[in-house]
mmCIF file of C-alpha atoms in Angstrom:
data_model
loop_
_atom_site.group_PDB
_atom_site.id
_atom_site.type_symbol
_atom_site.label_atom_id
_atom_site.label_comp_id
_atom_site.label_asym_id
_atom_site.label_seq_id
_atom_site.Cartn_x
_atom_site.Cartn_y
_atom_site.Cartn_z
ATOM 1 C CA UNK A 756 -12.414 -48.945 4.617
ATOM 2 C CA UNK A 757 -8.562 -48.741 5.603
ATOM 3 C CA UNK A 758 -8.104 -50.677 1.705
ATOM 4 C CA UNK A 759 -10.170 -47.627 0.250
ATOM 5 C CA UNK A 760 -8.614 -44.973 1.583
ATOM 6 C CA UNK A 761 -5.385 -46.565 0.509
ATOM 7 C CA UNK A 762 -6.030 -46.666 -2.848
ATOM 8 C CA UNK A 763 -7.662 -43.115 -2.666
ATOM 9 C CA UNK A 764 -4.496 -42.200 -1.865
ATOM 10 C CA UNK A 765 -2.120 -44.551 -4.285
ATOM 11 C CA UNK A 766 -4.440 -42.311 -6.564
ATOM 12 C CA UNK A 767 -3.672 -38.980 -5.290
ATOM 13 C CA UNK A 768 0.225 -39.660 -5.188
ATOM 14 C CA UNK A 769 -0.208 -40.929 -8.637
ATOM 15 C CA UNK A 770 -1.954 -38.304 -9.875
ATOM 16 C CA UNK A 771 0.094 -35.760 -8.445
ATOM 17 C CA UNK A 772 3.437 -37.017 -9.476
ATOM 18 C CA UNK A 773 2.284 -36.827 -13.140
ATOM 19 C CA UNK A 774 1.274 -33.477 -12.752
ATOM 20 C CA UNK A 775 4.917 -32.726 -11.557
ATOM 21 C CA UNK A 776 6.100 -34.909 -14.730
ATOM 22 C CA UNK A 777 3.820 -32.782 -16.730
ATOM 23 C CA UNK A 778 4.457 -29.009 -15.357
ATOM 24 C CA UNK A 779 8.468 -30.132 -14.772
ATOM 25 C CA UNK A 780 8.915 -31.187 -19.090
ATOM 26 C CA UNK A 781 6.615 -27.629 -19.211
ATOM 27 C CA UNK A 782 9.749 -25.741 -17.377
ATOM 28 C CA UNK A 783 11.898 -27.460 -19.309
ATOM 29 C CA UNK A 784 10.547 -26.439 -22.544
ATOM 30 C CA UNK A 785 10.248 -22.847 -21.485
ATOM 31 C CA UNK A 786 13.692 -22.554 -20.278
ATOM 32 C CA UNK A 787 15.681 -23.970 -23.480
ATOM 33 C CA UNK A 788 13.473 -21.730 -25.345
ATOM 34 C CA UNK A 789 14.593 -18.974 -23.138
ATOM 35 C CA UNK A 790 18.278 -20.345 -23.502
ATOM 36 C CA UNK A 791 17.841 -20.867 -27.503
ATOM 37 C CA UNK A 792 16.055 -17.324 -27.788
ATOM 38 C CA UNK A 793 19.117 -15.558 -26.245
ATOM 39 C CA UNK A 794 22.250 -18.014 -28.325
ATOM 40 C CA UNK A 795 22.442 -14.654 -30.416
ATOM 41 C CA UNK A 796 23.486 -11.859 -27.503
ATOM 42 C CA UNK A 797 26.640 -11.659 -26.579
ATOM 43 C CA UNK A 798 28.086 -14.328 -24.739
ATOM 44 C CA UNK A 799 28.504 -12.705 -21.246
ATOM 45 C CA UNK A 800 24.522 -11.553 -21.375
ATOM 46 C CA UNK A 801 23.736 -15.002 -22.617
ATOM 47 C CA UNK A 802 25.153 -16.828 -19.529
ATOM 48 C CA UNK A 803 23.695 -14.823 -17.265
ATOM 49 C CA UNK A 804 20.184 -15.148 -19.295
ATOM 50 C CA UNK A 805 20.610 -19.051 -19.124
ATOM 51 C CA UNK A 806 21.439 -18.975 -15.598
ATOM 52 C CA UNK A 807 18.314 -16.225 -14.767
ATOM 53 C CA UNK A 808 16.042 -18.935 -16.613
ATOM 54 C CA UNK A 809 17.627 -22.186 -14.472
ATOM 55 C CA UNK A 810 17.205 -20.385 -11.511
ATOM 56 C CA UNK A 811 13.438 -19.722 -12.251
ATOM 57 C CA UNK A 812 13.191 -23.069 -13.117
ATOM 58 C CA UNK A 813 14.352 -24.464 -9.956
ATOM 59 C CA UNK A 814 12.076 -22.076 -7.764
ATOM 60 C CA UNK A 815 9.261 -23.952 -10.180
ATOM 61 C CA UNK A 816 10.637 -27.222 -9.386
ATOM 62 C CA UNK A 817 10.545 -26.537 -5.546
ATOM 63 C CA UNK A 818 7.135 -25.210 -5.561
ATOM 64 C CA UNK A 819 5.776 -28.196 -7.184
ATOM 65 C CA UNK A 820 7.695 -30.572 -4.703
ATOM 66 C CA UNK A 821 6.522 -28.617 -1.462
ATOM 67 C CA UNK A 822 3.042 -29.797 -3.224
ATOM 68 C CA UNK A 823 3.566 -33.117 -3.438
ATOM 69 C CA UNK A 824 3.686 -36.019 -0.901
ATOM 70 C CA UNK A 825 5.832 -35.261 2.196
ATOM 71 C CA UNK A 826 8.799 -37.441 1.294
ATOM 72 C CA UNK A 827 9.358 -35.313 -1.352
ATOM 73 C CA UNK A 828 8.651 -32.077 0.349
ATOM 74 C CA UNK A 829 12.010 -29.903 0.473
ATOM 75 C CA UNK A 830 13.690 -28.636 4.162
ATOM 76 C CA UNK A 831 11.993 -25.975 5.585
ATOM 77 C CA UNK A 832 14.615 -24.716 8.027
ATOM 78 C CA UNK A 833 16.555 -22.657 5.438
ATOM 79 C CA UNK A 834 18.438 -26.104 4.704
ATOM 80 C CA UNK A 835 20.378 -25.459 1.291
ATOM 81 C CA UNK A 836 19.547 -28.583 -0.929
ATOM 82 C CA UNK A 837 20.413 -29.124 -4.881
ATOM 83 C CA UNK A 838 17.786 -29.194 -7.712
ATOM 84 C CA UNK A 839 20.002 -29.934 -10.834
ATOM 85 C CA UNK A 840 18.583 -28.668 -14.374
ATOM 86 C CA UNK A 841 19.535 -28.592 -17.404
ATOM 87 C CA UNK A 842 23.471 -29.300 -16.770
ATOM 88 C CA UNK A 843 23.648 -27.062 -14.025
ATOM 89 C CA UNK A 844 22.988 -27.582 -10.047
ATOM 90 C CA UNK A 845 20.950 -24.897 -8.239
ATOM 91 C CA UNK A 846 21.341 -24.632 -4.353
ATOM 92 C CA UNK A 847 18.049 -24.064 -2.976
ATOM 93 C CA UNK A 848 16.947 -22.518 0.453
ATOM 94 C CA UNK A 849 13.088 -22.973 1.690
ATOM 95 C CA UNK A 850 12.145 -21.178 4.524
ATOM 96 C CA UNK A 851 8.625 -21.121 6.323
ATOM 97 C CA UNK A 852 8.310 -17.605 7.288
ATOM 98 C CA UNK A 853 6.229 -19.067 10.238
ATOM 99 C CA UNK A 854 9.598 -19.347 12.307
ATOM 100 C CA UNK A 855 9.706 -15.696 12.189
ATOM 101 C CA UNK A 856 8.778 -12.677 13.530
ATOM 102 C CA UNK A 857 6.258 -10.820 12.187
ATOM 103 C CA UNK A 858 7.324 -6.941 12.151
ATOM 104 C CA UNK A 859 3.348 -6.027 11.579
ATOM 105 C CA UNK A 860 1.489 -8.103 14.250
ATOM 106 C CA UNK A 861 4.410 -8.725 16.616
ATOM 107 C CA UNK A 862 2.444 -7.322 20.461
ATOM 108 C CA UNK A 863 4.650 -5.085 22.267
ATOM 109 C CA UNK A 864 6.073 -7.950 24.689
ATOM 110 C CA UNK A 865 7.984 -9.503 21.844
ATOM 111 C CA UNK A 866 9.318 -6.387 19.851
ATOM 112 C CA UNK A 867 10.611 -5.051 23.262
ATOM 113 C CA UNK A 868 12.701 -8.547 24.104
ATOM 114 C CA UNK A 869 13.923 -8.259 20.133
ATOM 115 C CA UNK A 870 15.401 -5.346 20.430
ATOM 116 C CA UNK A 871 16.897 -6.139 24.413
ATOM 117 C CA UNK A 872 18.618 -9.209 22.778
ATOM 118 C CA UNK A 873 19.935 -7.058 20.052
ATOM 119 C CA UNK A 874 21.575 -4.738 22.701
ATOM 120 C CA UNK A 875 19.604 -1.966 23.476
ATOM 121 C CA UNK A 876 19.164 -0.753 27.060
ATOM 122 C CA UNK A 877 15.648 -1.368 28.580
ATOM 123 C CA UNK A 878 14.790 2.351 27.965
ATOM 124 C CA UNK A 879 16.027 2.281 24.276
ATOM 125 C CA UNK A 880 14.226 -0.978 23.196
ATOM 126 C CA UNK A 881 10.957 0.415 25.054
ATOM 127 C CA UNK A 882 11.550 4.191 22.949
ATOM 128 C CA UNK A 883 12.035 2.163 19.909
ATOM 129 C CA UNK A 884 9.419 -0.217 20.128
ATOM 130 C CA UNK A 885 7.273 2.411 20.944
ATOM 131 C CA UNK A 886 7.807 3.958 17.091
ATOM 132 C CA UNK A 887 7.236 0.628 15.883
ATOM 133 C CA UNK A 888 3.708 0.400 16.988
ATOM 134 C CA UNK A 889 3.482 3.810 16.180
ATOM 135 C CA UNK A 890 4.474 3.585 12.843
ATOM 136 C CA UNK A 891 1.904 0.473 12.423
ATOM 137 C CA UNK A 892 -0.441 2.721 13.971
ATOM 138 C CA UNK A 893 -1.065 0.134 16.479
ATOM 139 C CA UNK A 894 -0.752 1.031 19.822
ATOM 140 C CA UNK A 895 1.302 2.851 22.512
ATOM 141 C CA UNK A 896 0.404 6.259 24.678
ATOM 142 C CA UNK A 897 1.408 8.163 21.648
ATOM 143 C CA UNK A 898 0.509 6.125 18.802
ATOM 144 C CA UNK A 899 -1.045 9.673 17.289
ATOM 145 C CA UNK A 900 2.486 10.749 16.741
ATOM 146 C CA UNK A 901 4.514 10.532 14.274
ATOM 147 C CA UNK A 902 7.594 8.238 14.617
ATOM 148 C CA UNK A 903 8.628 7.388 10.838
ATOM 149 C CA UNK A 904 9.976 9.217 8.258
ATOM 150 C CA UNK A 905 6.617 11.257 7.494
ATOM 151 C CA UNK A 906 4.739 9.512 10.385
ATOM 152 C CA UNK A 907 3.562 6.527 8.091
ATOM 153 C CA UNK A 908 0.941 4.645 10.583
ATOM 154 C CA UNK A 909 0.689 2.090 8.000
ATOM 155 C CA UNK A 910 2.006 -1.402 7.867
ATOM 156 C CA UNK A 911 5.348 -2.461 7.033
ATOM 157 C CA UNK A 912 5.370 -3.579 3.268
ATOM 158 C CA UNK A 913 8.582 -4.878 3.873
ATOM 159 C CA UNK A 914 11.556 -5.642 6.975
ATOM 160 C CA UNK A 915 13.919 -2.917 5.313
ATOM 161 C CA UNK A 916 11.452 -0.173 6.215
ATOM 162 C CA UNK A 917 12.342 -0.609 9.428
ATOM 163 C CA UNK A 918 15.723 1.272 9.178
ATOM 164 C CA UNK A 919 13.070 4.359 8.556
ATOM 165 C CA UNK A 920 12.013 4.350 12.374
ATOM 166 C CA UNK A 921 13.797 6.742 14.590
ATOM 167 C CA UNK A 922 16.356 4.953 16.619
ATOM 168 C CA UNK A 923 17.141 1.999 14.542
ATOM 169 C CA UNK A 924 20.701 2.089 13.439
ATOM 170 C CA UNK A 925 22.354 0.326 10.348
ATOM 171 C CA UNK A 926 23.887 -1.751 13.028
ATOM 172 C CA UNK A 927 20.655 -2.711 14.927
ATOM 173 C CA UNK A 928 19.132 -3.161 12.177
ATOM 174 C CA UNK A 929 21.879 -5.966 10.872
ATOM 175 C CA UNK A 930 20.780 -7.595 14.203
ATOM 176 C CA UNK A 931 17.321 -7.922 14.220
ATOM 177 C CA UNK A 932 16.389 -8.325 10.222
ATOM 178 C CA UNK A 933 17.679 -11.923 10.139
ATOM 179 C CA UNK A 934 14.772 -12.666 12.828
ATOM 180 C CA UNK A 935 11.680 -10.157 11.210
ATOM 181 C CA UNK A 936 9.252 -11.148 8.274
ATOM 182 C CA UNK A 937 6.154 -9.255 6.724
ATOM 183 C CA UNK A 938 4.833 -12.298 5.357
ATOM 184 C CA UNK A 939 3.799 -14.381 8.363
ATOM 185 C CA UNK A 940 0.341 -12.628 8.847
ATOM 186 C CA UNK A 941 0.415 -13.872 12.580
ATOM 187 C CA UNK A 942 1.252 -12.815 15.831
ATOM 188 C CA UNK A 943 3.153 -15.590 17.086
ATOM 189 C CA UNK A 944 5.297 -18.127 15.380
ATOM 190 C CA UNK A 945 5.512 -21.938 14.687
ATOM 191 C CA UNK A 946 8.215 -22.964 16.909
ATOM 192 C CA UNK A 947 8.842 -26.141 14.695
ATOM 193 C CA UNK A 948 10.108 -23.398 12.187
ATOM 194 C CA UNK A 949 11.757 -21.322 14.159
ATOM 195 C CA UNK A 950 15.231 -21.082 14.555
ATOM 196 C CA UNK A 951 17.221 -20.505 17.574
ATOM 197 C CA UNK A 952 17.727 -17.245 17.759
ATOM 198 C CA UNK A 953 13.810 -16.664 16.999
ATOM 199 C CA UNK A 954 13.299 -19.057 19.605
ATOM 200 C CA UNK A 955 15.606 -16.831 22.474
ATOM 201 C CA UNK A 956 13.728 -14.053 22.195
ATOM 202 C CA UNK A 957 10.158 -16.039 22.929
ATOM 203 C CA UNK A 958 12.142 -17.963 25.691
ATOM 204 C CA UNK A 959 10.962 -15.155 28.606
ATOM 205 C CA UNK A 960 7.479 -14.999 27.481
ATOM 206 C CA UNK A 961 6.470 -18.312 26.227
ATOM 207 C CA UNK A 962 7.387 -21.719 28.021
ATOM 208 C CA UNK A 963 6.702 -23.666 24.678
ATOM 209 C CA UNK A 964 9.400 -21.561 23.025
ATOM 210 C CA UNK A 965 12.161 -22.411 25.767
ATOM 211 C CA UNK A 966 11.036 -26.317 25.259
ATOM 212 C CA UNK A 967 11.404 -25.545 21.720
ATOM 213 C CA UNK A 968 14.639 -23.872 22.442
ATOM 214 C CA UNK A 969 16.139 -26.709 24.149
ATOM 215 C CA UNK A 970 15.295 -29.550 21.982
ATOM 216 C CA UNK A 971 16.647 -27.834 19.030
ATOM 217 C CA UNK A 972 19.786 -26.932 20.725
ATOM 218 C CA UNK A 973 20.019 -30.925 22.021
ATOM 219 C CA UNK A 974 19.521 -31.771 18.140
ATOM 220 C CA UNK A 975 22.076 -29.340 16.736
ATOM 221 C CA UNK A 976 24.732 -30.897 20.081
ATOM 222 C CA UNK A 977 23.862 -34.671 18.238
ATOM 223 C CA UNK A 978 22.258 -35.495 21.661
ATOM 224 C CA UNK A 979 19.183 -36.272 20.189
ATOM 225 C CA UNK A 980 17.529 -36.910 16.555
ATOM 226 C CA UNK A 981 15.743 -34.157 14.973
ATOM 227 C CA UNK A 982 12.393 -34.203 15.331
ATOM 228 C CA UNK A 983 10.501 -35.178 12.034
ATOM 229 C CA UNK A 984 9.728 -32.316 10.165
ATOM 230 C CA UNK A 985 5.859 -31.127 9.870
ATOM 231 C CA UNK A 986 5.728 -30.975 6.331
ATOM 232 C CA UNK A 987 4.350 -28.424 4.126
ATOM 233 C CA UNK A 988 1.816 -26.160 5.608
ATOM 234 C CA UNK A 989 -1.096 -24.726 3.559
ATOM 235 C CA UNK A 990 -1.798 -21.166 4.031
ATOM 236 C CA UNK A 991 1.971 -20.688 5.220
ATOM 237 C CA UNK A 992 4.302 -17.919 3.223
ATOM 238 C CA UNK A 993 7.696 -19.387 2.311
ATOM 239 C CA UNK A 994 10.789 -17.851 0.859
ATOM 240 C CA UNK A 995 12.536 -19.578 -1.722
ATOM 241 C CA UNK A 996 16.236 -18.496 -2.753
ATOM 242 C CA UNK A 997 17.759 -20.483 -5.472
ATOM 243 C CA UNK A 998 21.702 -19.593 -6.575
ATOM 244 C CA UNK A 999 23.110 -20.583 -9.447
ATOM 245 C CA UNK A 1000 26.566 -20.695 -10.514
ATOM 246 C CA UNK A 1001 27.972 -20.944 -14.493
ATOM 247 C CA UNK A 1002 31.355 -19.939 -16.514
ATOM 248 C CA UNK A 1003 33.250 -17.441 -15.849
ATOM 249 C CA UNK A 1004 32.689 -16.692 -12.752
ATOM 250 C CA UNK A 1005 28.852 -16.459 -13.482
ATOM 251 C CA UNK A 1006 26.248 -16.322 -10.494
ATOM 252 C CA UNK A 1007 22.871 -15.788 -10.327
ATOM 253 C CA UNK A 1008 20.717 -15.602 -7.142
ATOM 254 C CA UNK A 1009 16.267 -15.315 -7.525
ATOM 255 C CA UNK A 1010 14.277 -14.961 -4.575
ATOM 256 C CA UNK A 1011 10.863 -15.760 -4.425
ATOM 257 C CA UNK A 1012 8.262 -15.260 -1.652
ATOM 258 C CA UNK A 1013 4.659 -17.025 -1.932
ATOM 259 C CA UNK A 1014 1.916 -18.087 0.003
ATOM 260 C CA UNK A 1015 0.269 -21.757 -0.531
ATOM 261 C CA UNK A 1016 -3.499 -20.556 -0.431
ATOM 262 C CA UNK A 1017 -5.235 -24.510 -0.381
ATOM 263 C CA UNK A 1018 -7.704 -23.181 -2.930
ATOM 264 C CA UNK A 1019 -7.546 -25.267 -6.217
ATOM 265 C CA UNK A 1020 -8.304 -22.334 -8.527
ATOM 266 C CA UNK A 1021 -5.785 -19.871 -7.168
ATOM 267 C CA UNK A 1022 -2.833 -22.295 -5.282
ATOM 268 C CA UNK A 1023 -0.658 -19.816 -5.485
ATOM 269 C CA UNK A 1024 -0.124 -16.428 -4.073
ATOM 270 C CA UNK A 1025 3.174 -14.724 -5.003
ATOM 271 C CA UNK A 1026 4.079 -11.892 -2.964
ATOM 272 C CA UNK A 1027 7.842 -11.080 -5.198
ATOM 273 C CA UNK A 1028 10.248 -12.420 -7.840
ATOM 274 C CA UNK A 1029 13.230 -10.963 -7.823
#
């Protein structure tokens, strides 16, 4: 049995990797027809068109290795990594926007000790949090009001929206957007994703966040060896930031946010591409 289910999946890895081979020549083609297509413009508007098209490419290129076995799979953490391409070297970022939190679903508890490690008295954070909620329409004594610009009561579509709610400052707001997603869809967060400062503000409320804390602190010390990473989750939203330098100065920066569905006919889910 063990002998069949190695081969199944000697098949599997070999099937996938010549699906990457195949979709990888694909995004090759495209971009130095994209490149070819644009040798006419000027030459400033031409770079920049080159480099738009490598930096697609190499968001392509990630996607298809988070897909493939987990030795290829890319960092997760945010980890910049380089996917060279056609003569040029893109620095990629992947991040698993499980390790953050979710401005939408967040409960009370956690929004509250957000915005107390961010600096704001106990009454503040409470006031504020309270327009959060309120904005989401989802909860607090006065959740009927109107806290937003317009009094929304609608989910976030994205983190900047948040400088809309009454008592969030430009400064604040620097603070606690570095921590805050849309894209998560949970309540809670995957603490093998998280980062340290995520992981602080679950320390009071969750003792598998300060153990999470710790250990990831110990790693980034060198007192102990990172823990293996997970691997690719399916279902999970990830952002994917590829920068791309040429000539001249030259720089181009894409940002991508998807969701991995699992479902063969639809594997992707892409939320923006910008």
């Amino acid at each position: 049995m063990d002998r069949h289910r190695a081969a199944s999946e000697r098949g599997i890895a070999i099937v996938a990797a010549l699906w990457a081979a195949a979709m990888f020549a694909i995004v090759t083609l495209s971009v130095s027809q994209i490149v070819r297509a644009n040798a006419g413009m000027a030459h400033g508007r031409a770079q920049v068109a080159a480099l738009d098209a490598v930096a697609d490419a190499a968001i392509n290129i990630t996607i298809l290795s988070m897909l493939g076995p987990r030795p290829a799979q890319p960092p997760l953490n945010a980890t910049a990594f380089t996917v060279p391409f056609e003569g040029h070297a893109a620095r990629v970022r992947v991040r698993d926007e499980a390790g953050l939190i979710d401005l939408n679903l967040a409960p009370l508890p956690v929004l509250q000790q957000l915005l107390l490690g961010a600096g704001l008295d106990p009454g503040a954070a409470a006031a504020v949090t309270e327009r959060i909620l309120d904005w989401r329409g989802s909860g607090g004594p006065h959740s009927g009001g109107a806290s937003g610009a317009g009094g929304h009561r609608q989910r976030f579509q994205s983190v900047t929206e948040l400088l809309r709610v009454d008592g969030v400052t430009p400064a604040l707001y620097r603070r606690v957007a570095p921590l805050l997603t849309v894209y998560s869809q949970t309540a809670g967060i995957s603490p093998a994703f998280a980062d340290l400062a995520v992981l602080n503000v679950y320390r009071p409320l969750d003792p598998a966040a300060e153990a999470a804390w710790r250990r990831l602190e110990e790693e980034q010390a060198g007192l102990r060896a990172p823990d293996p990473s997970p691997g690719v989750a399916v279902g999970h939203a990830f952002t994917i930031t590829a920068e791309v330098a040429g000539a001249d100065a030259a720089r181009v920066v894409r940002t991508a946010t998807i969701r991995l569905t699992g479902r063969p006919d639809d594997p992707l889910l892409v939320y923006r591409w910008e």
